[in-house]
Coordinates of C-alpha atoms in Angstrom, one line a residue:
Chain A
M204 CA 12.3 36.5 -3.4
T205 CA 9.5 39.5 -3.4
S206 CA 9.1 39.2 -6.8
K207 CA 8.4 35.6 -6.4
H208 CA 6.1 36.3 -3.8
V209 CA 4.3 38.7 -6.0
R210 CA 4.1 36.1 -8.6
A211 CA 2.7 33.5 -6.3
T212 CA 0.0 35.7 -4.7
R213 CA -1.3 36.9 -8.3
H214 CA -1.3 33.0 -9.0
T215 CA -3.4 32.4 -6.1
K216 CA -5.7 35.3 -6.7
F217 CA -6.2 34.3 -10.5
I218 CA -7.1 30.9 -9.4
K219 CA -9.3 32.1 -6.9
N220 CA -11.1 34.0 -9.1
R221 CA -11.4 31.3 -11.7
F222 CA -12.8 28.9 -8.8
A223 CA -15.4 31.4 -7.7
S224 CA -16.9 31.9 -11.1
R225 CA -16.8 28.4 -11.9
F226 CA -18.3 27.2 -8.7
L227 CA -21.3 30.1 -8.7
R228 CA -22.2 29.0 -12.3
S229 CA -22.6 25.5 -11.3
H230 CA -24.2 26.2 -8.1
L231 CA -26.6 28.4 -10.2
R232 CA -27.3 25.7 -12.5
M233 CA -28.0 23.0 -9.7
K234 CA -30.3 25.6 -8.1
R235 CA -32.5 25.6 -11.4
S236 CA -32.4 22.1 -11.8
D237 CA -33.7 21.8 -8.2
R238 CA -36.3 24.0 -8.6
F239 CA -37.8 22.6 -11.6
G240 CA -37.3 19.1 -10.4
G241 CA -39.5 19.5 -7.3
S242 CA -38.1 20.3 -3.7
Q243 CA -38.8 17.7 -1.1
S244 CA -36.6 18.1 1.9
N245 CA -36.0 14.6 2.7
E246 CA -32.7 13.4 4.3
G247 CA -31.9 11.6 1.1
V248 CA -32.7 14.5 -1.2
R249 CA -30.5 17.0 1.1
K250 CA -27.6 14.7 1.5
R251 CA -27.6 14.1 -2.3
S252 CA -27.5 17.7 -3.1
T253 CA -24.9 18.5 -0.3
H254 CA -22.5 15.7 -2.1
R255 CA -23.4 17.3 -5.5
I256 CA -22.3 20.5 -4.3
K257 CA -19.2 18.9 -2.8
I258 CA -18.3 17.3 -6.2
A259 CA -19.1 20.6 -7.6
A260 CA -16.9 22.4 -5.6
Y261 CA -14.1 20.0 -6.2
A262 CA -14.4 20.0 -9.7
S263 CA -14.3 23.3 -10.3
M264 CA -11.2 23.7 -8.0
A265 CA -9.3 21.4 -10.3
L266 CA -10.7 22.9 -13.5
A267 CA -9.4 26.2 -12.2
V268 CA -6.1 25.1 -11.5
G269 CA -5.7 23.4 -14.8
P270 CA -3.9 20.3 -16.0
S271 CA -0.5 21.9 -15.1
R272 CA -0.6 20.1 -11.6
T273 CA -0.6 16.4 -11.1
W274 CA -3.2 16.8 -8.1
S275 CA -5.5 18.5 -10.3
R276 CA -5.3 16.1 -13.2
A277 CA -5.9 13.3 -11.1
L278 CA -9.2 14.8 -9.3
L279 CA -10.6 15.2 -12.7
F280 CA -9.8 11.9 -14.1
K281 CA -11.5 10.5 -10.8
L282 CA -14.4 12.8 -11.1
R283 CA -14.9 11.9 -14.8
N284 CA -14.1 8.2 -14.6
R285 CA -16.2 7.4 -11.5
A286 CA -19.4 7.8 -12.6
R287 CA -18.9 6.1 -15.5
L288 CA -17.4 3.3 -13.3
Q289 CA -20.3 3.3 -11.0
G290 CA -22.4 2.3 -13.6
V291 CA -20.3 -0.6 -14.8
L292 CA -20.0 -2.0 -11.1
R293 CA -23.7 -1.6 -10.5
K294 CA -24.4 -3.5 -13.6
R295 CA -22.2 -6.3 -12.5
C296 CA -23.4 -6.4 -9.2
L297 CA -26.8 -7.0 -10.5
V298 CA -25.8 -9.5 -13.2
S299 CA -23.5 -12.0 -11.1
K300 CA -23.3 -12.4 -7.1
K301 CA -21.3 -15.9 -7.6
N302 CA -18.1 -13.8 -8.6
K303 CA -18.4 -11.8 -5.6
K304 CA -17.3 -14.5 -3.2
K305 CA -14.4 -15.4 -5.2
R306 CA -13.4 -11.6 -5.2
V307 CA -13.8 -11.5 -1.6
V308 CA -11.4 -14.6 -1.2
R309 CA -8.9 -13.0 -3.2
N310 CA -9.2 -9.7 -1.3
K311 CA -8.4 -11.6 2.0
V312 CA -5.0 -12.8 0.6
I313 CA -3.8 -9.1 0.1
I314 CA -1.5 -8.6 3.4
S315 CA -2.1 -5.6 4.8
R316 CA 0.2 -3.4 6.9
E317 CA -0.2 -0.5 9.1
P318 CA -0.2 2.6 6.8
S319 CA 2.5 4.9 7.2
R320 CA 2.4 8.7 7.4
T321 CA 3.4 8.8 3.9
D322 CA 0.7 6.8 2.8
T323 CA -2.2 8.6 4.4
L324 CA -1.0 11.7 2.6
R325 CA -1.0 9.9 -0.2
K326 CA -4.6 8.8 0.2
L327 CA -5.3 12.0 1.1
V328 CA -3.8 14.1 -1.9
P329 CA -5.4 12.8 -4.9
G330 CA -3.1 11.1 -7.3
G331 CA -0.5 10.8 -4.7
D332 CA -0.1 6.8 -5.2
S333 CA 2.0 7.4 -8.2
M334 CA 4.4 9.7 -6.7
D335 CA 7.6 9.8 -5.2
I336 CA 8.1 11.7 -1.8
C337 CA 9.6 15.1 -3.2
C338 CA 6.6 15.3 -5.7
L339 CA 4.4 14.3 -3.0
L340 CA 5.4 17.2 -0.6
E341 CA 5.3 19.6 -3.7
E342 CA 1.7 18.5 -4.6
T343 CA 0.7 18.4 -1.2
A344 CA 1.9 22.2 -0.5
H345 CA 0.0 23.0 -3.8
Y346 CA -3.1 21.3 -2.7
I347 CA -3.2 22.9 0.6
K348 CA -3.0 26.1 -0.8
C349 CA -5.9 25.2 -3.0
L350 CA -7.9 23.6 -0.6
A351 CA -7.6 27.1 1.7
T352 CA -8.7 29.2 -0.9
Q353 CA -11.7 27.0 -2.1
V354 CA -12.7 27.2 1.7
K355 CA -12.4 30.9 1.9
V356 CA -14.4 31.2 -1.2
M357 CA -17.0 28.9 -0.2
Q358 CA -17.4 30.8 3.4
T359 CA -17.7 34.1 1.8
I360 CA -20.5 32.7 -0.6
A361 CA -22.2 31.5 2.1
D362 CA -21.9 34.2 4.2
Q363 CA -23.1 36.4 1.2
L364 CA -26.4 33.9 0.5
L365 CA -27.3 33.8 4.3
L366 CA -27.6 37.4 4.6
Chain B
M208 CA 30.7 46.5 -58.9
D209 CA 31.2 43.2 -60.0
P210 CA 34.9 42.9 -60.8
P211 CA 36.2 44.1 -57.5
L212 CA 34.2 41.7 -55.4
I213 CA 35.3 38.7 -57.4
N214 CA 39.0 40.3 -56.8
E215 CA 38.8 40.3 -53.1
T216 CA 37.3 36.9 -53.0
S217 CA 39.7 35.5 -55.1
F218 CA 42.4 37.4 -53.0
S219 CA 41.2 35.9 -49.6
A220 CA 41.2 32.6 -50.8
A221 CA 44.7 32.8 -52.3
N222 CA 46.2 33.6 -49.1
P223 CA 43.8 33.1 -45.7
S224 CA 46.3 33.5 -43.2
S225 CA 46.4 37.2 -42.6
Y226 CA 42.8 37.6 -43.6
T227 CA 41.6 35.0 -41.4
L228 CA 43.8 36.2 -38.5
N229 CA 42.3 39.6 -38.3
E230 CA 39.2 37.9 -38.5
I231 CA 39.5 35.7 -35.9
W232 CA 40.3 38.0 -33.4
P233 CA 37.5 39.8 -32.3
F234 CA 34.7 37.2 -33.0
P235 CA 34.8 34.6 -30.1
P236 CA 33.5 31.5 -32.0
P237 CA 36.0 31.6 -34.6
P238 CA 36.3 29.0 -37.7
P239 CA 38.4 26.2 -38.1
S240 CA 42.0 27.3 -38.8
S241 CA 44.9 25.1 -39.5
T242 CA 47.7 27.9 -38.6
R243 CA 49.4 27.8 -35.0
L244 CA 48.8 31.4 -34.5
G245 CA 44.9 31.3 -34.9
L246 CA 45.0 28.3 -32.4
R247 CA 46.6 30.2 -29.6
M248 CA 44.7 33.1 -30.0
D249 CA 41.7 31.1 -30.1
N250 CA 42.6 29.6 -26.7
L251 CA 43.3 33.2 -25.0
A252 CA 39.7 34.3 -26.3
D253 CA 37.7 31.3 -25.8
P254 CA 38.9 28.3 -24.4
D255 CA 35.7 26.4 -24.2
G256 CA 34.3 26.8 -27.5
S257 CA 37.5 26.2 -29.4
L258 CA 39.3 23.6 -27.0
E259 CA 38.6 20.4 -29.2
E260 CA 40.3 22.1 -32.3
S261 CA 43.1 23.1 -30.4
T262 CA 43.7 19.5 -29.2
L263 CA 43.0 18.1 -32.4
T264 CA 45.7 20.3 -34.1
D265 CA 48.0 19.5 -31.2
Q266 CA 47.9 16.0 -31.6
S267 CA 48.7 16.3 -35.1
S268 CA 51.7 18.4 -34.8
G269 CA 52.9 16.5 -31.6
N270 CA 55.0 19.3 -29.8
G271 CA 55.2 18.4 -26.5
T272 CA 55.6 21.4 -24.2
R273 CA 52.8 23.4 -26.1
I274 CA 50.2 20.7 -25.4
R275 CA 50.7 20.4 -21.7
K276 CA 50.3 24.2 -21.6
T277 CA 47.4 24.1 -23.6
R278 CA 45.7 21.4 -22.0
D279 CA 46.5 22.6 -18.5
F280 CA 44.8 26.0 -19.4
S281 CA 41.9 24.3 -20.6
S282 CA 41.3 22.2 -17.7
E283 CA 41.8 25.0 -15.3
K284 CA 39.2 26.9 -17.2
D285 CA 36.8 24.0 -17.5
D286 CA 36.9 24.0 -13.7
S287 CA 36.6 27.5 -12.6
S288 CA 33.7 27.9 -15.1
K289 CA 31.6 25.0 -13.9
M290 CA 32.1 25.5 -10.3
V291 CA 31.6 21.8 -9.6
S292 CA 34.6 20.8 -8.0
T293 CA 34.7 19.3 -4.3
T294 CA 38.2 20.1 -2.6
T295 CA 39.2 16.4 -2.9
S296 CA 37.9 15.8 -6.4
A297 CA 39.6 18.7 -7.8
N298 CA 42.7 17.2 -6.6
D299 CA 42.0 13.8 -8.0
L300 CA 41.1 15.3 -11.2
N301 CA 44.1 17.1 -11.7
D302 CA 46.3 14.1 -10.8
S303 CA 44.4 11.7 -13.4
N304 CA 44.8 14.6 -15.6
G305 CA 48.4 14.3 -15.3
K306 CA 48.7 10.8 -15.3
R307 CA 46.5 10.8 -18.7
R308 CA 49.2 13.6 -20.2
K309 CA 52.0 11.3 -19.5
I310 CA 50.2 8.3 -21.2
S311 CA 48.3 10.1 -23.7
G312 CA 47.9 7.6 -26.0
S313 CA 45.3 4.9 -24.4
R314 CA 43.4 6.5 -21.5
S315 CA 42.0 4.0 -18.7
E316 CA 38.7 5.0 -17.5
N317 CA 39.1 2.8 -14.1
N318 CA 40.4 5.4 -11.8
D319 CA 37.7 8.0 -12.0
S320 CA 34.0 7.9 -11.4
R321 CA 34.4 8.7 -8.0
A322 CA 32.1 11.4 -7.6
E323 CA 29.0 12.3 -9.8
T324 CA 30.7 16.0 -10.7
E325 CA 34.0 14.8 -11.0
A326 CA 32.9 12.0 -13.4
S327 CA 30.8 14.6 -15.5
S328 CA 33.8 16.7 -15.8
A329 CA 36.2 14.2 -16.4
A330 CA 34.1 12.9 -19.2
N331 CA 34.1 16.4 -20.6
N332 CA 38.0 16.6 -20.6
K333 CA 38.1 13.2 -22.1
K334 CA 35.8 14.1 -25.1
A335 CA 37.5 17.4 -25.5
E336 CA 40.9 15.4 -25.9
Q337 CA 39.7 13.0 -27.9
S338 CA 37.9 15.8 -30.1
S339 CA 35.6 13.2 -31.5
K340 CA 32.7 15.3 -31.0
P341 CA 32.5 19.1 -30.3
S342 CA 29.8 18.5 -27.5
E343 CA 29.9 20.5 -24.5
L344 CA 27.7 19.3 -21.9
P345 CA 24.8 22.2 -21.0
K346 CA 25.2 23.8 -17.5
Q347 CA 21.6 22.4 -16.5
D348 CA 22.5 18.9 -16.0
Y349 CA 24.8 19.3 -13.2
I350 CA 23.6 19.5 -9.7
H351 CA 25.6 21.7 -7.5
V352 CA 26.4 19.4 -4.6
R353 CA 29.2 20.3 -2.4
A354 CA 30.6 17.7 0.1
R355 CA 31.9 19.2 3.6
R356 CA 34.9 17.4 5.2
G357 CA 34.2 14.3 6.4
Q358 CA 31.3 13.5 4.2
A359 CA 31.3 10.7 1.4
T360 CA 31.9 11.6 -2.0
D361 CA 30.8 8.6 -3.8
S362 CA 27.7 9.3 -6.4
H363 CA 25.0 7.5 -4.3
S364 CA 25.8 9.3 -1.1
L365 CA 25.9 12.7 -3.3
A366 CA 22.6 11.9 -4.8
E367 CA 21.1 10.9 -1.3
R368 CA 22.3 14.0 0.1
A369 CA 20.6 16.3 -2.7
R370 CA 17.2 14.2 -2.4
R371 CA 17.6 14.9 1.4
E372 CA 17.9 18.5 1.0
K373 CA 15.2 18.7 -1.4
I374 CA 12.9 16.8 1.0
S375 CA 13.5 19.1 3.8
E376 CA 13.3 22.4 1.7
R377 CA 9.9 21.1 1.0
M378 CA 9.0 20.1 4.4
N379 CA 9.9 23.9 5.2
I380 CA 7.8 24.9 2.7
L381 CA 4.9 22.8 4.0
Q382 CA 5.6 24.2 7.5
D383 CA 5.0 27.8 6.3
L384 CA 1.7 26.8 4.6
V385 CA 0.2 24.9 7.7
P386 CA -0.7 27.0 10.6
G387 CA 0.8 26.3 13.9
C388 CA 3.2 23.8 12.3
N389 CA 6.3 26.1 13.0
K390 CA 6.8 24.7 16.7
V391 CA 6.7 21.3 16.0
I392 CA 9.8 19.2 15.6
G393 CA 10.5 16.2 13.9
K394 CA 9.6 15.2 10.5
A395 CA 6.7 12.8 11.6
L396 CA 5.1 15.0 13.8
V397 CA 5.2 17.5 10.9
L398 CA 3.6 15.1 8.6
D399 CA 0.7 14.4 10.9
E400 CA 0.0 18.1 11.3
I401 CA 0.1 18.4 7.5
I402 CA -2.6 15.5 7.2
N403 CA -4.8 16.8 10.0
Y404 CA -4.6 19.9 8.1
I405 CA -5.7 18.4 4.9
Q406 CA -8.6 16.5 6.6
S407 CA -9.9 19.4 8.4
L408 CA -9.7 21.6 5.2
Q409 CA -11.8 18.8 3.5
C410 CA -14.2 18.5 6.4
Q411 CA -14.6 22.4 6.0
V412 CA -15.3 21.7 2.4
E413 CA -17.9 19.6 3.2
F414 CA -19.5 21.1 5.9
L415 CA -19.7 24.5 3.6
S416 CA -21.2 22.2 0.8
M417 CA -24.1 21.5 3.3
K418 CA -24.4 24.9 4.4
L419 CA -24.9 25.9 1.1
E420 CA -27.2 23.2 0.6
A421 CA -29.2 24.4 3.4
V422 CA -29.4 28.0 2.1
N423 CA -30.6 26.6 -1.3
S424 CA -33.2 24.6 0.0
R425 CA -34.5 27.4 2.4
M426 CA -34.3 29.8 -0.9
N427 CA -36.2 27.3 -2.8
T428 CA -39.1 25.8 -0.6
S429 CA -39.8 28.5 1.7
P430 CA -39.0 32.0 1.6
M431 CA -41.4 32.9 4.5
T432 CA -39.8 30.8 7.0
E433 CA -36.5 32.5 6.7
H434 CA -36.1 33.2 10.6
L435 CA -36.5 29.5 11.7
H436 CA -33.1 28.4 9.6
P437 CA -30.5 30.2 11.1
K438 CA -31.1 28.3 14.3
D439 CA -30.6 25.1 12.2
L440 CA -27.4 26.5 10.7
G441 CA -26.5 27.9 14.0
A442 CA -26.8 24.3 15.5
Q443 CA -24.6 22.7 12.3
P444 CA -21.3 24.4 12.9
F445 CA -20.9 22.3 16.4
V446 CA -21.5 19.1 14.7
A447 CA -19.3 19.9 11.9
T448 CA -16.1 21.5 14.2
G449 CA -16.7 18.1 16.0
M450 CA -16.1 16.0 13.2
I451 CA -12.7 17.8 12.3
S452 CA -10.9 16.6 15.1
G453 CA -11.2 13.0 14.0
P454 CA -9.6 11.4 10.9
Q455 CA -12.9 9.3 10.5
P456 CA -15.1 11.5 8.4
T457 CA -12.5 11.8 5.7
R458 CA -12.6 8.1 5.2
E459 CA -16.3 7.7 5.4
Y460 CA -16.1 10.3 2.7
V461 CA -13.7 8.3 0.6
Q462 CA -16.0 5.2 1.4
G463 CA -19.3 6.9 1.0
S464 CA -18.7 8.7 -2.1
Q465 CA -18.8 5.5 -4.3
S466 CA -22.5 4.9 -3.2
E467 CA -23.3 8.2 -3.9
W468 CA -21.8 8.6 -7.3
L469 CA -25.1 7.4 -8.8
H470 CA -26.7 10.5 -7.9
M471 CA -23.8 12.6 -9.1
Q472 CA -24.3 10.8 -12.5
V473 CA -28.0 11.2 -12.5
G474 CA -27.5 14.9 -11.8
G475 CA -25.0 15.2 -14.8
S476 CA -27.3 13.7 -17.1
F477 CA -30.0 15.7 -16.3
E478 CA -27.8 19.2 -16.3
R479 CA -26.7 17.8 -19.7
A480 CA -30.4 17.3 -20.8
T481 CA -31.2 20.9 -19.6

């Protein structure tokens, strides 16, 4: 029991360090790009960079955990593919607006039932759609651990930068 | 050197019984031997490993009492070594073994497969008796399920019980992880707590990225006006903590992230360019 605990704490420390280094690196890169790209403090620009920082945080977390976990794999897949998908979707929207109506009609056919708590949890944990309940709970536990670590590290970085 | 070696090998090949007997005794997995004495010693030394050989030779010889003794011994050894026997299923297994011993020619596979564990161990015994393949099932295949008095012992119930135990164990782990979740009773409420906690953590990440962005912009734009910004930052946490309580912000994030992904793409291309 104690050895397990020690191993777990060591593991979280390892993940913490990796996440911190990755996140700081991407943060630095972003800062540099901002400096070169000119800095107007618009509302839109601020929102965009906030979102970029958040994405960087999630991506570095998933990279720090590595592909051993289902949620990190799903998160990385989502992060990599969504940018591409977004471009494709935008093109489609620009090209054809006639198909949009049909799609809307199709979407209305789908019966929406009240989402249970498990469904909510599935939505929250990345990659939770394709898991049974046992795996989902296990992944949730790990995800919670990693999120807590992430929050702690980001808090520390923010405090250090503010001082 | 060569002549004595040849003599020894020829000698051992000429009368194998004495040499093989002496060699068999210390080593647990013995080579196949056709003699009766070597067989009994095999059973005493390692019943699991040499089970199929012994039954094979017994069936070929066809001695009644000895067959029963060896089979009883082997079945007892199997049960005690694997520790997968519910109280009822163990009795059933012994009964079925007795019937099978009386029949011993054609075995019907109808009466067993009551429980998972019983079925697997019975299959093991059957295999050993048929002695067609020396396959012993690895111990990792067994799930240790113990049926208490009055609980159902068919395979579906056992599997369901194991699954429920697994789920409750993970729920306990989650309860330890989420603060303030130990006092909550009921799985639904625990799940609610977990969902709220995850949402609050994700909101915190969002808020912290906002904070970091503010710090960045402050450091980039105007290092002179540092004294003004802490007030803004002091105003921000209140808003963010107000957002944490409701489930709305994360959904907003999920929906809104799609529209903002273009910026991420632009940023990524920019990073690649630099």
